[in-house]
PDB file of C-alpha atoms and ligand atoms in Angstrom:
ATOM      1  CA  UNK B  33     -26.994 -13.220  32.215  1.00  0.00           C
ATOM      2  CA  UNK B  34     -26.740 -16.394  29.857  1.00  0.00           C
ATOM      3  CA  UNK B  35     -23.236 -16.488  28.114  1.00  0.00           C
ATOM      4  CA  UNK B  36     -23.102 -16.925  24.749  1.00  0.00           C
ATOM      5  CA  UNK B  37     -21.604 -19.636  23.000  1.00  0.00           C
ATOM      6  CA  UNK B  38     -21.179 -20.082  19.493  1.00  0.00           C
ATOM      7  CA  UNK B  39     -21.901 -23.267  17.808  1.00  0.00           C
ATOM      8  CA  UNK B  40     -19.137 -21.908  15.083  1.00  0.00           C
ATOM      9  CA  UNK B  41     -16.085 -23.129  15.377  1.00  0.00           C
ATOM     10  CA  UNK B  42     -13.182 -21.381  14.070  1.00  0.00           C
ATOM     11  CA  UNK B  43     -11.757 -24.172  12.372  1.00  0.00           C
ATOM     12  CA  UNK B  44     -14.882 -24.453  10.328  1.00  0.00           C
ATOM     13  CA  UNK B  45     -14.791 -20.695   9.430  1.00  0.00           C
ATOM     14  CA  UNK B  46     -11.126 -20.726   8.128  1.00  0.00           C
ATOM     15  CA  UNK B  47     -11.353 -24.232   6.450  1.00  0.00           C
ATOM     16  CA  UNK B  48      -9.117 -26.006   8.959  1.00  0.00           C
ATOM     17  CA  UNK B  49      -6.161 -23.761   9.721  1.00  0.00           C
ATOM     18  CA  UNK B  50      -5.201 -24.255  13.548  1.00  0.00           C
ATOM     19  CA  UNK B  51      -4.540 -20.478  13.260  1.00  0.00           C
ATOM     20  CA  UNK B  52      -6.654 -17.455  11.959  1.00  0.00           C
ATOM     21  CA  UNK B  53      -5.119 -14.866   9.334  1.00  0.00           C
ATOM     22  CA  UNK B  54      -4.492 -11.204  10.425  1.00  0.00           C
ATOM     23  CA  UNK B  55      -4.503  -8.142   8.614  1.00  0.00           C
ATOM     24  CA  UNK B  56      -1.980  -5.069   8.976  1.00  0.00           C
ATOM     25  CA  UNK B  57      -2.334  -2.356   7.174  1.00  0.00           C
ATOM     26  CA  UNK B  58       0.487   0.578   6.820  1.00  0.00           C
ATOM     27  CA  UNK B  59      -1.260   3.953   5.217  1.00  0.00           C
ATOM     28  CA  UNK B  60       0.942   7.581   4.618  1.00  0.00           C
ATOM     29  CA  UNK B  61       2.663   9.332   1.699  1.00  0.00           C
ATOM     30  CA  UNK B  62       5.175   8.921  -0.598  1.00  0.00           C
ATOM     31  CA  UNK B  63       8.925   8.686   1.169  1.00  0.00           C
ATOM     32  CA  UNK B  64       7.031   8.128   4.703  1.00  0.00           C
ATOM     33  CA  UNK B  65       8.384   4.795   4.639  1.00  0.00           C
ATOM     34  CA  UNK B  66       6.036   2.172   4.410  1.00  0.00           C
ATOM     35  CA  UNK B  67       7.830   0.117   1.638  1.00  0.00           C
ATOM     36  CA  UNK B  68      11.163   0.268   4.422  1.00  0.00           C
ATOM     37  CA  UNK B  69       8.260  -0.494   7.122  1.00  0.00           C
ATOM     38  CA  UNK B  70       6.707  -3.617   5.410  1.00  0.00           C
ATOM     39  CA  UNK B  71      10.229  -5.153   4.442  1.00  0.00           C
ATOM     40  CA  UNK B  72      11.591  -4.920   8.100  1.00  0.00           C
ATOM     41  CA  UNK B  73       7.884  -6.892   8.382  1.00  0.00           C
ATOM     42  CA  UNK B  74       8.320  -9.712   5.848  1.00  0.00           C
ATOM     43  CA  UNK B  75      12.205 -10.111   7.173  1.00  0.00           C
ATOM     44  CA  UNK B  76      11.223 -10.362  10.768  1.00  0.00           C
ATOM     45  CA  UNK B  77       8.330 -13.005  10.092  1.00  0.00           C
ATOM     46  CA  UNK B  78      11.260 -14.739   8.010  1.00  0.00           C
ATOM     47  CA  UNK B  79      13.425 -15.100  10.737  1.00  0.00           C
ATOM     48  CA  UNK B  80      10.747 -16.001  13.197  1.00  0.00           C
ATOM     49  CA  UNK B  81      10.641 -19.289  10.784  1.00  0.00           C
ATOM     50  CA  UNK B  82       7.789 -18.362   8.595  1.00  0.00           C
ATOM     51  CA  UNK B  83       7.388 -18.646   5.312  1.00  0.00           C
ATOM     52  CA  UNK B  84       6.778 -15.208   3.463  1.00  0.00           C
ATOM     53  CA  UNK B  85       5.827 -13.673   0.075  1.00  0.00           C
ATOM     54  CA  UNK B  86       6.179 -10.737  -1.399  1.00  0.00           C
ATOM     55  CA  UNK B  87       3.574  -8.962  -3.928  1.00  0.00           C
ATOM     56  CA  UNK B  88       3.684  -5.829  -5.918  1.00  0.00           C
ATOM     57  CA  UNK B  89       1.824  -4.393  -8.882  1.00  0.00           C
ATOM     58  CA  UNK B  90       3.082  -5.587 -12.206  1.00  0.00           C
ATOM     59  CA  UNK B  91       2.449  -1.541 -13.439  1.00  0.00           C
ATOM     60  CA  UNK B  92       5.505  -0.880 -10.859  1.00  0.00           C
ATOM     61  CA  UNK B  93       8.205  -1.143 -12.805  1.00  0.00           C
ATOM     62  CA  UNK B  94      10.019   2.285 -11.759  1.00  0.00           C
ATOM     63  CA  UNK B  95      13.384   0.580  -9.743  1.00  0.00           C
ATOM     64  CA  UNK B  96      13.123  -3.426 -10.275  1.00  0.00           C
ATOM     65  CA  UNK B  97      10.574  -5.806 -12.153  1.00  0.00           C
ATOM     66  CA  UNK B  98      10.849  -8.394  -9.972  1.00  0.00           C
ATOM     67  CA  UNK B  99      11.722  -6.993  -6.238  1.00  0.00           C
ATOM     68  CA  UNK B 100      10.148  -4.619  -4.217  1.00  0.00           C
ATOM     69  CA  UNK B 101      12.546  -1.462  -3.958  1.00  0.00           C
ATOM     70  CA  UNK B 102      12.795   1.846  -1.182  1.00  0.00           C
ATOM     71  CA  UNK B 103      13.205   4.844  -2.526  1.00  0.00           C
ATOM     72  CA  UNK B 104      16.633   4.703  -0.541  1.00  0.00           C
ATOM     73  CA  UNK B 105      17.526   1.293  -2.272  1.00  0.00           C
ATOM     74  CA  UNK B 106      16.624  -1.629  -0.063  1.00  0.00           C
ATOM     75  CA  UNK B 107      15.602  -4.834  -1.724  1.00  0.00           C
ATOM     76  CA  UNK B 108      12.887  -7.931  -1.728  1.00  0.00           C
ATOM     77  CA  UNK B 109      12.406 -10.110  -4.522  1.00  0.00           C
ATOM     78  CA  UNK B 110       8.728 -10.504  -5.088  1.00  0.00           C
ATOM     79  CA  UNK B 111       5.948 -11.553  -7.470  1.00  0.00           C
ATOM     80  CA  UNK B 112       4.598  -8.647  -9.977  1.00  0.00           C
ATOM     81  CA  UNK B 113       1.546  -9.129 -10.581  1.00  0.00           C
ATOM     82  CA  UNK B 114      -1.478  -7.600 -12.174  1.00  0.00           C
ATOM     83  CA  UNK B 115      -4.227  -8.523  -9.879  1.00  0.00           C
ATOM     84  CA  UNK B 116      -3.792 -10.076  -6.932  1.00  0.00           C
ATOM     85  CA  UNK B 117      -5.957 -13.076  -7.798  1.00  0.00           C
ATOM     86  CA  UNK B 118      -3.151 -14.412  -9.757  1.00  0.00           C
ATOM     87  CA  UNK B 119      -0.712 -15.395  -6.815  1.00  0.00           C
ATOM     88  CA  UNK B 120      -2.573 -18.267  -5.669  1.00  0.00           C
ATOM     89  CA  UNK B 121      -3.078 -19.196  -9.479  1.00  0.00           C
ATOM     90  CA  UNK B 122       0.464 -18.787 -10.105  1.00  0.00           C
ATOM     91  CA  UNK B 123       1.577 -20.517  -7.182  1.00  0.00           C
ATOM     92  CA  UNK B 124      -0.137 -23.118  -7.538  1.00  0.00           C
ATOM     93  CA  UNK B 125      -2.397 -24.796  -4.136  1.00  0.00           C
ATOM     94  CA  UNK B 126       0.495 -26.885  -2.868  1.00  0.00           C
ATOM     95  CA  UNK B 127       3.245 -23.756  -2.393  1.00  0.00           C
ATOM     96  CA  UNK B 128       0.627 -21.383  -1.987  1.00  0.00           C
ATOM     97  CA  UNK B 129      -0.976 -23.401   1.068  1.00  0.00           C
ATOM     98  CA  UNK B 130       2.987 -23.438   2.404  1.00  0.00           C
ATOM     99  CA  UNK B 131       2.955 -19.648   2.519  1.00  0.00           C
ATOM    100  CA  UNK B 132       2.136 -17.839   6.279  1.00  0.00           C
ATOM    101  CA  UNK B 133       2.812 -14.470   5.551  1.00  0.00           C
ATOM    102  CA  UNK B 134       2.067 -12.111   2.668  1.00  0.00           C
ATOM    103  CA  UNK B 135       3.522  -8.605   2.348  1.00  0.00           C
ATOM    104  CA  UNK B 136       1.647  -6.499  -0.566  1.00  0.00           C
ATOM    105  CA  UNK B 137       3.384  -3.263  -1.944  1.00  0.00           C
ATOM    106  CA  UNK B 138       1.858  -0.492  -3.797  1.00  0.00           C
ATOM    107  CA  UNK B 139      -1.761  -2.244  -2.696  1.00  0.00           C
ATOM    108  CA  UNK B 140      -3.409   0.477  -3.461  1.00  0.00           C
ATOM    109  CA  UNK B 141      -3.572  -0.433  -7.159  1.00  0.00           C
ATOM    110  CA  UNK B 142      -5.246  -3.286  -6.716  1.00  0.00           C
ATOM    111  CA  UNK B 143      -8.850  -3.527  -7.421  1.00  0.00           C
ATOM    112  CA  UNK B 144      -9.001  -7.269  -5.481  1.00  0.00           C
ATOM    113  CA  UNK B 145      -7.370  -6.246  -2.867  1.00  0.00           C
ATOM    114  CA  UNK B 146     -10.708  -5.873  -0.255  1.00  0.00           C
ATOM    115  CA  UNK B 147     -11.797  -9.354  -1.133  1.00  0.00           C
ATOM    116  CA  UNK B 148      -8.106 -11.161  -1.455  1.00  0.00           C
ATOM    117  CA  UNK B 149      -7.604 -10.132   1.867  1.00  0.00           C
ATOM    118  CA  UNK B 150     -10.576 -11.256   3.112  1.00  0.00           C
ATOM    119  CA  UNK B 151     -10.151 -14.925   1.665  1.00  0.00           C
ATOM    120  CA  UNK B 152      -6.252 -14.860   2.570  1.00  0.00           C
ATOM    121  CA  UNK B 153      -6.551 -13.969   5.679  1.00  0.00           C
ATOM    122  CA  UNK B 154     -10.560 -15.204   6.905  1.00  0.00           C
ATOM    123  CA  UNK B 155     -10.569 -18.444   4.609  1.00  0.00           C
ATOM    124  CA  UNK B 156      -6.628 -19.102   4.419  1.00  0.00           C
ATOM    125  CA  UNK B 157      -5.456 -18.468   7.812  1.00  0.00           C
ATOM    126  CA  UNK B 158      -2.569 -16.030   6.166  1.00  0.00           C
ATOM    127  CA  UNK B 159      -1.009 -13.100   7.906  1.00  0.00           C
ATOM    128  CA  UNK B 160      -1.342 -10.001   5.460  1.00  0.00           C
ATOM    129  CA  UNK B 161       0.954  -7.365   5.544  1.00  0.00           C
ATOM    130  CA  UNK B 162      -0.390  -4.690   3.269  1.00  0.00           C
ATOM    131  CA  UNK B 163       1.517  -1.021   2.277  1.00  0.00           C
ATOM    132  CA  UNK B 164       0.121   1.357   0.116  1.00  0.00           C
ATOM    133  CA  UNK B 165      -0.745   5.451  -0.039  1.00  0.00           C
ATOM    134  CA  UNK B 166      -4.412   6.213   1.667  1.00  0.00           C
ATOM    135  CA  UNK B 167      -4.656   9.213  -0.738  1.00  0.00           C
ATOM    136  CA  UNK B 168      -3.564  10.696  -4.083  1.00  0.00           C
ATOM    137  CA  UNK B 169      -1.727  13.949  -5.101  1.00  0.00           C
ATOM    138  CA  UNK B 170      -5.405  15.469  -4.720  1.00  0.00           C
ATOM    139  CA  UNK B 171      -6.101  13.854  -1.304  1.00  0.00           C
ATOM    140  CA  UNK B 172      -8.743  11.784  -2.493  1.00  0.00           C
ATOM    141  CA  UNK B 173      -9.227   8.057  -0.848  1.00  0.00           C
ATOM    142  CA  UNK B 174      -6.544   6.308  -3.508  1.00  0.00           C
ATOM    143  CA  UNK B 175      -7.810   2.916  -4.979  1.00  0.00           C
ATOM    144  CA  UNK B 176      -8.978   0.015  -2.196  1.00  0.00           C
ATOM    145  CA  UNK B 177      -6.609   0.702   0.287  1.00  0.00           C
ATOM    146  CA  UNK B 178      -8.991   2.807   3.149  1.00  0.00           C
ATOM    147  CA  UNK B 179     -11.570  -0.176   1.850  1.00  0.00           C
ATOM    148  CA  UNK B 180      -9.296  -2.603   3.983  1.00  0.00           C
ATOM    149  CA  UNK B 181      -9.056  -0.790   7.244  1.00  0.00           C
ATOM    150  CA  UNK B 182     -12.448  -2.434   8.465  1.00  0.00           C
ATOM    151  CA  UNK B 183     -10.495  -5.766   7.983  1.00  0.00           C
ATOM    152  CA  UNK B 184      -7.174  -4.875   9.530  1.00  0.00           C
ATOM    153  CA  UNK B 185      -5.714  -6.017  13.299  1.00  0.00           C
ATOM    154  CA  UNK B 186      -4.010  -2.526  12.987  1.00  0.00           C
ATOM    155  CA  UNK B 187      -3.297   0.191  10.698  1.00  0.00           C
ATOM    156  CA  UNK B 188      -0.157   2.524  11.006  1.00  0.00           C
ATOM    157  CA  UNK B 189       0.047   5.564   9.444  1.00  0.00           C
ATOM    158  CA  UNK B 190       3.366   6.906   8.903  1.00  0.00           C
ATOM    159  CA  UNK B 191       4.559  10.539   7.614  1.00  0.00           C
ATOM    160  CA  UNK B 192       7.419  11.823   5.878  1.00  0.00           C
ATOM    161  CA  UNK B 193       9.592  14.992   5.911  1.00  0.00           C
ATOM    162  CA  UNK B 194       8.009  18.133   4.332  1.00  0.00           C
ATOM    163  CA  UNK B 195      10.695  18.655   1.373  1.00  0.00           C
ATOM    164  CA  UNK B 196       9.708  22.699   1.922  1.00  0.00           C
ATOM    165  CA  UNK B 197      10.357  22.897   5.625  1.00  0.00           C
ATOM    166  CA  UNK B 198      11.103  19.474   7.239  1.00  0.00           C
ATOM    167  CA  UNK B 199       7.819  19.473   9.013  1.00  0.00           C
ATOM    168  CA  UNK B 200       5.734  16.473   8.781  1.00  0.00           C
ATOM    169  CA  UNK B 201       4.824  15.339   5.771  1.00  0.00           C
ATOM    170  CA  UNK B 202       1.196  13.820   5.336  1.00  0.00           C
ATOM    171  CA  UNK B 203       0.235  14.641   1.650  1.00  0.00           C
ATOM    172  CA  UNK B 204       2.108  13.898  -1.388  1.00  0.00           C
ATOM    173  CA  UNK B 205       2.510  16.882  -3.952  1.00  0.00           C
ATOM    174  CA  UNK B 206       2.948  16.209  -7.829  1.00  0.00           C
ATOM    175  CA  UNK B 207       5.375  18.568  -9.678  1.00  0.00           C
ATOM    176  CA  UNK B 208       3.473  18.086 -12.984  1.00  0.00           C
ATOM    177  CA  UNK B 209       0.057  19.210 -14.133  1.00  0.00           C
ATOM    178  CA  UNK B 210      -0.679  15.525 -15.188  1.00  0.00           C
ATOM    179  CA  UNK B 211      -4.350  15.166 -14.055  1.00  0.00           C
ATOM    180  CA  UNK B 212      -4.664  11.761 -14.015  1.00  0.00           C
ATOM    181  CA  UNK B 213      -4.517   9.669 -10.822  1.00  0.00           C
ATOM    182  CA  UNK B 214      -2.465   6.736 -11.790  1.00  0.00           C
ATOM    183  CA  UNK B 215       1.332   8.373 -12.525  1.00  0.00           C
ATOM    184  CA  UNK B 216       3.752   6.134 -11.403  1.00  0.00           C
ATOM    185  CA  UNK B 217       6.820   7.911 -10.510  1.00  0.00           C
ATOM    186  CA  UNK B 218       9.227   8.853  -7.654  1.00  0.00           C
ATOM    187  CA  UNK B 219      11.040  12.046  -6.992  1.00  0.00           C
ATOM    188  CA  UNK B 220      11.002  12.800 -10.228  1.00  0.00           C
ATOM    189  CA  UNK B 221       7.306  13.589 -10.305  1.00  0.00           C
ATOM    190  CA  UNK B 222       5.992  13.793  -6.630  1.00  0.00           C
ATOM    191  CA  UNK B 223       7.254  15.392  -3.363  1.00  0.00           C
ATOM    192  CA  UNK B 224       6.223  15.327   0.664  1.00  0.00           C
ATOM    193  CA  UNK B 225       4.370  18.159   1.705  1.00  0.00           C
ATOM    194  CA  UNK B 226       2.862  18.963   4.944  1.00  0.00           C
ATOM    195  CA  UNK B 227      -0.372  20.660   4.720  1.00  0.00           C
ATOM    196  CA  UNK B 228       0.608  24.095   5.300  1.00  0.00           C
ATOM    197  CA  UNK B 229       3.160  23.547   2.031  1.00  0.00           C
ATOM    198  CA  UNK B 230       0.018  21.809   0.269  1.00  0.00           C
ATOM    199  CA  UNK B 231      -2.200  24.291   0.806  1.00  0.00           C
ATOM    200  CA  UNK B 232       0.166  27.547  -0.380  1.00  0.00           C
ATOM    201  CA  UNK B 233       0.710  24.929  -3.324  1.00  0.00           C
ATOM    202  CA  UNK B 234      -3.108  24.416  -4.079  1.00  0.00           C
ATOM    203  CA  UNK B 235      -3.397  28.550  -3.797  1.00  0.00           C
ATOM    204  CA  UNK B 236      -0.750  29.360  -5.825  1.00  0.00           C
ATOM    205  CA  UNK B 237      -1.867  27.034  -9.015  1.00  0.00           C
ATOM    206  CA  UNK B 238      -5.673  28.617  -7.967  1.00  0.00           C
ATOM    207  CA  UNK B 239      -4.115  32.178  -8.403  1.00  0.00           C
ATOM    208  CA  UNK B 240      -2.183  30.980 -11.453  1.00  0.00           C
ATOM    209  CA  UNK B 241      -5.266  29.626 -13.122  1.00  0.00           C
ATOM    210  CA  UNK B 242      -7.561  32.688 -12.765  1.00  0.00           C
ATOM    211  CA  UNK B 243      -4.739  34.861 -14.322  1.00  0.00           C
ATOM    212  CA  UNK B 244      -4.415  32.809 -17.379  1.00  0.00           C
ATOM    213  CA  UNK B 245      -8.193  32.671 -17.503  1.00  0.00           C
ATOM    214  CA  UNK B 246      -8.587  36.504 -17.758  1.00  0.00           C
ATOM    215  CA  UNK B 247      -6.087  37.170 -20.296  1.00  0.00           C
TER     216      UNK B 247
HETATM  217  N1  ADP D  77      11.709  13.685  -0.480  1.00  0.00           N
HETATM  218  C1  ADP D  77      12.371  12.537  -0.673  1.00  0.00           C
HETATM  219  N2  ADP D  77      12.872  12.212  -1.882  1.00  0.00           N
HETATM  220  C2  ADP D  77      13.524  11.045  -2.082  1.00  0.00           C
HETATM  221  N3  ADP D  77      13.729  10.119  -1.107  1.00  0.00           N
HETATM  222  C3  ADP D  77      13.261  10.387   0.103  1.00  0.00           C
HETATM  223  C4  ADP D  77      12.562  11.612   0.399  1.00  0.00           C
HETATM  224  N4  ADP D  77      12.198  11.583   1.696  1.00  0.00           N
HETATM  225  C5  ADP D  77      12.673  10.411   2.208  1.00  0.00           C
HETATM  226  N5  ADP D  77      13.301   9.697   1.261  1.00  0.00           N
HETATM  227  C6  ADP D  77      13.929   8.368   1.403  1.00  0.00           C
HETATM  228  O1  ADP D  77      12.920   7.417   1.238  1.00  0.00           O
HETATM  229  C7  ADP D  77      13.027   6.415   2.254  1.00  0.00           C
HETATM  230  C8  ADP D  77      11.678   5.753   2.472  1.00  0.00           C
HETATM  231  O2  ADP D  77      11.408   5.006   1.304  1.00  0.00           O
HETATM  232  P1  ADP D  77      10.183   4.026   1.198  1.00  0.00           P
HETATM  233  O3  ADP D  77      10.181   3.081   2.358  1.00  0.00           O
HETATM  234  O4  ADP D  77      10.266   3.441  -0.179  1.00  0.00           O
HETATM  235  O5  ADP D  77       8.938   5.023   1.340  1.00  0.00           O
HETATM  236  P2  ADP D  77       7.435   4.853   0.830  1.00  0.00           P
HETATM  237  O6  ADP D  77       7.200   3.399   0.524  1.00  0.00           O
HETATM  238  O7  ADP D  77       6.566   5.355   1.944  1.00  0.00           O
HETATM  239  O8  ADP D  77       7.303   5.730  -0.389  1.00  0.00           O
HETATM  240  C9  ADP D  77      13.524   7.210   3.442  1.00  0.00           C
HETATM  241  O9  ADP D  77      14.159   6.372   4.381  1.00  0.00           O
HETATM  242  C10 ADP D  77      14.489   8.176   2.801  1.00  0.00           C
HETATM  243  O10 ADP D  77      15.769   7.586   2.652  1.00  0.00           O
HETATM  244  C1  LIG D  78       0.439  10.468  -5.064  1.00  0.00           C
HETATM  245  C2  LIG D  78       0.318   9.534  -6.224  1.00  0.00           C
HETATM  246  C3  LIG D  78       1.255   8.530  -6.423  1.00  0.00           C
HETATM  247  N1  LIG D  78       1.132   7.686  -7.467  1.00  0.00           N
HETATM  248  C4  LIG D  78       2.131   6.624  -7.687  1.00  0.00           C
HETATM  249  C5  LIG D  78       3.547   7.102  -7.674  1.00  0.00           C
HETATM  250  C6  LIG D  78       4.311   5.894  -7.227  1.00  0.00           C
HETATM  251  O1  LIG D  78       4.560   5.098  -8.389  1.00  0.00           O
HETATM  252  C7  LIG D  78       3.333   5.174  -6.304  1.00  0.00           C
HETATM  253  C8  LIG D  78       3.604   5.424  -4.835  1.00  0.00           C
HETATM  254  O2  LIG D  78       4.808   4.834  -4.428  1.00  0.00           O
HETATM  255  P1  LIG D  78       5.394   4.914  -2.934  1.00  0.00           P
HETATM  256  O3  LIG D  78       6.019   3.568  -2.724  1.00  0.00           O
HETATM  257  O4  LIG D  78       4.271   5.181  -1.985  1.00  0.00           O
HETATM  258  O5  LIG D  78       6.420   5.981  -2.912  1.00  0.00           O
HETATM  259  O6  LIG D  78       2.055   5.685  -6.627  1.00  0.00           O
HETATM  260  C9  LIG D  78       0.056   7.781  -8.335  1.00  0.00           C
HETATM  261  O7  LIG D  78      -0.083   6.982  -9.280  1.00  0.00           O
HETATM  262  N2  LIG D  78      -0.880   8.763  -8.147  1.00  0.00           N
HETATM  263  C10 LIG D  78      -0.788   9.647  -7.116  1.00  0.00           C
HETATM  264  O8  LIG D  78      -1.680  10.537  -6.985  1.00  0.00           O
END
């Protein structure tokens, strides 16, 4: 059998860069912990000496404007943008070129986000760290986010703690009968539900529905 060997090299791929990018991707519900899991990321990569970044939506504006926040309080100061074409803009080539690892938050509001992570991390050589929810109060795919998983290294998906019955949580449930998909918001307007809890949920407002619709 004749091995293959490619005339590509990878330097010429990634424009230079010794090392190729990598993409991880961490998928769940609200409260599962994937802002806590993408902090303890960035902060490890920190201390291993690299340099790191931190990007979140500029429409997230619920605990901090300019840091990433848990839902239990932890803290990274970051860059709120709009799109995610901005950073390198804003950063300018020189910093942005100094950066090895980028952590985004809330990713699944951004419409860029397939092809930023594609240049970042195919062109740039960066290591993407990327945290957002795989699926909306009504379970539907939620933005870009499942459009990265045929980029990513890996892809964890965490779940929370069903706030009916401490099973596991892997939907999120809204409180309100707001029906559009963008509602940003923490307890306040969303819980963790695991499917038994978001099924009986689903019924019940099925059930409510065809009683008001009879009267
Ligand atoms: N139902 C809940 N309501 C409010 N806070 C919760 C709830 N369940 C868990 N938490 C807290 O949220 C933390 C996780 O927050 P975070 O990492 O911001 O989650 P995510 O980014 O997945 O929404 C947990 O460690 C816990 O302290
Ligand atoms: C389910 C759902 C959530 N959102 C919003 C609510 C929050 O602002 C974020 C999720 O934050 P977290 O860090 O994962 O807790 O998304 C929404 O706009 N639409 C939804 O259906």
């Amino acid at each position: 059998m004749t091995a293959f060997k490619s005339s590509v090299s990878l330097s010429s791929i990634n424009g230079g860069h010794a090392k190729a990018g990598e993409v991880h991707v961490i998928i769940g519900p609200m409260f599962a912990g994937k802002t806590t899991g993408l902090l303890r990321r960035i902060k490890s990569e920190s201390s291993s000496g690299r340099t790191v970044a931190m990007i979140k939506s500029s429409k997230d504006t619920r605990y901090a404007k300019d840091s990433v926040v848990t839902h239990d309080g932890l803290k990274f100061p970051c860059w709120a943008l709009p799109d995610l074409a901005s950073f390198q803009h804003k950063l300018g080539d020189v910093e942005y070129q100094k950066i090895d690892v980028i952590g985004i938050d809330e990713a699944q509001i951004f419409e860029d986000l397939y092809d930023f992570c594609c240049k970042a991390a195919d062109h740039d050589g960066k290591t993407i760290i990327v945290a957002g929810l795989d699926g909306d109060y009504m379970r539907r795919s939620f933005g870009s986010m499942l459009d990265v998983i045929p980029l990513a290294d890996t892809v964890t998906k965490l779940t929370a703690r069903c706030e009916l019955c401490g099973g596991r949580a892997f939907f999120t449930w809204r409180k309100t009968s707001e029906t559009k998909t963008e509602l940003i918001g923490g307890s306040d307007l969303y819980m963790p539900v695991c499917r038994q809890h978001y099924v009986s949920g689903e019924s019940a407002i099925e059930s409510t529905r065809t009683v008001l619709e009879s009267l």
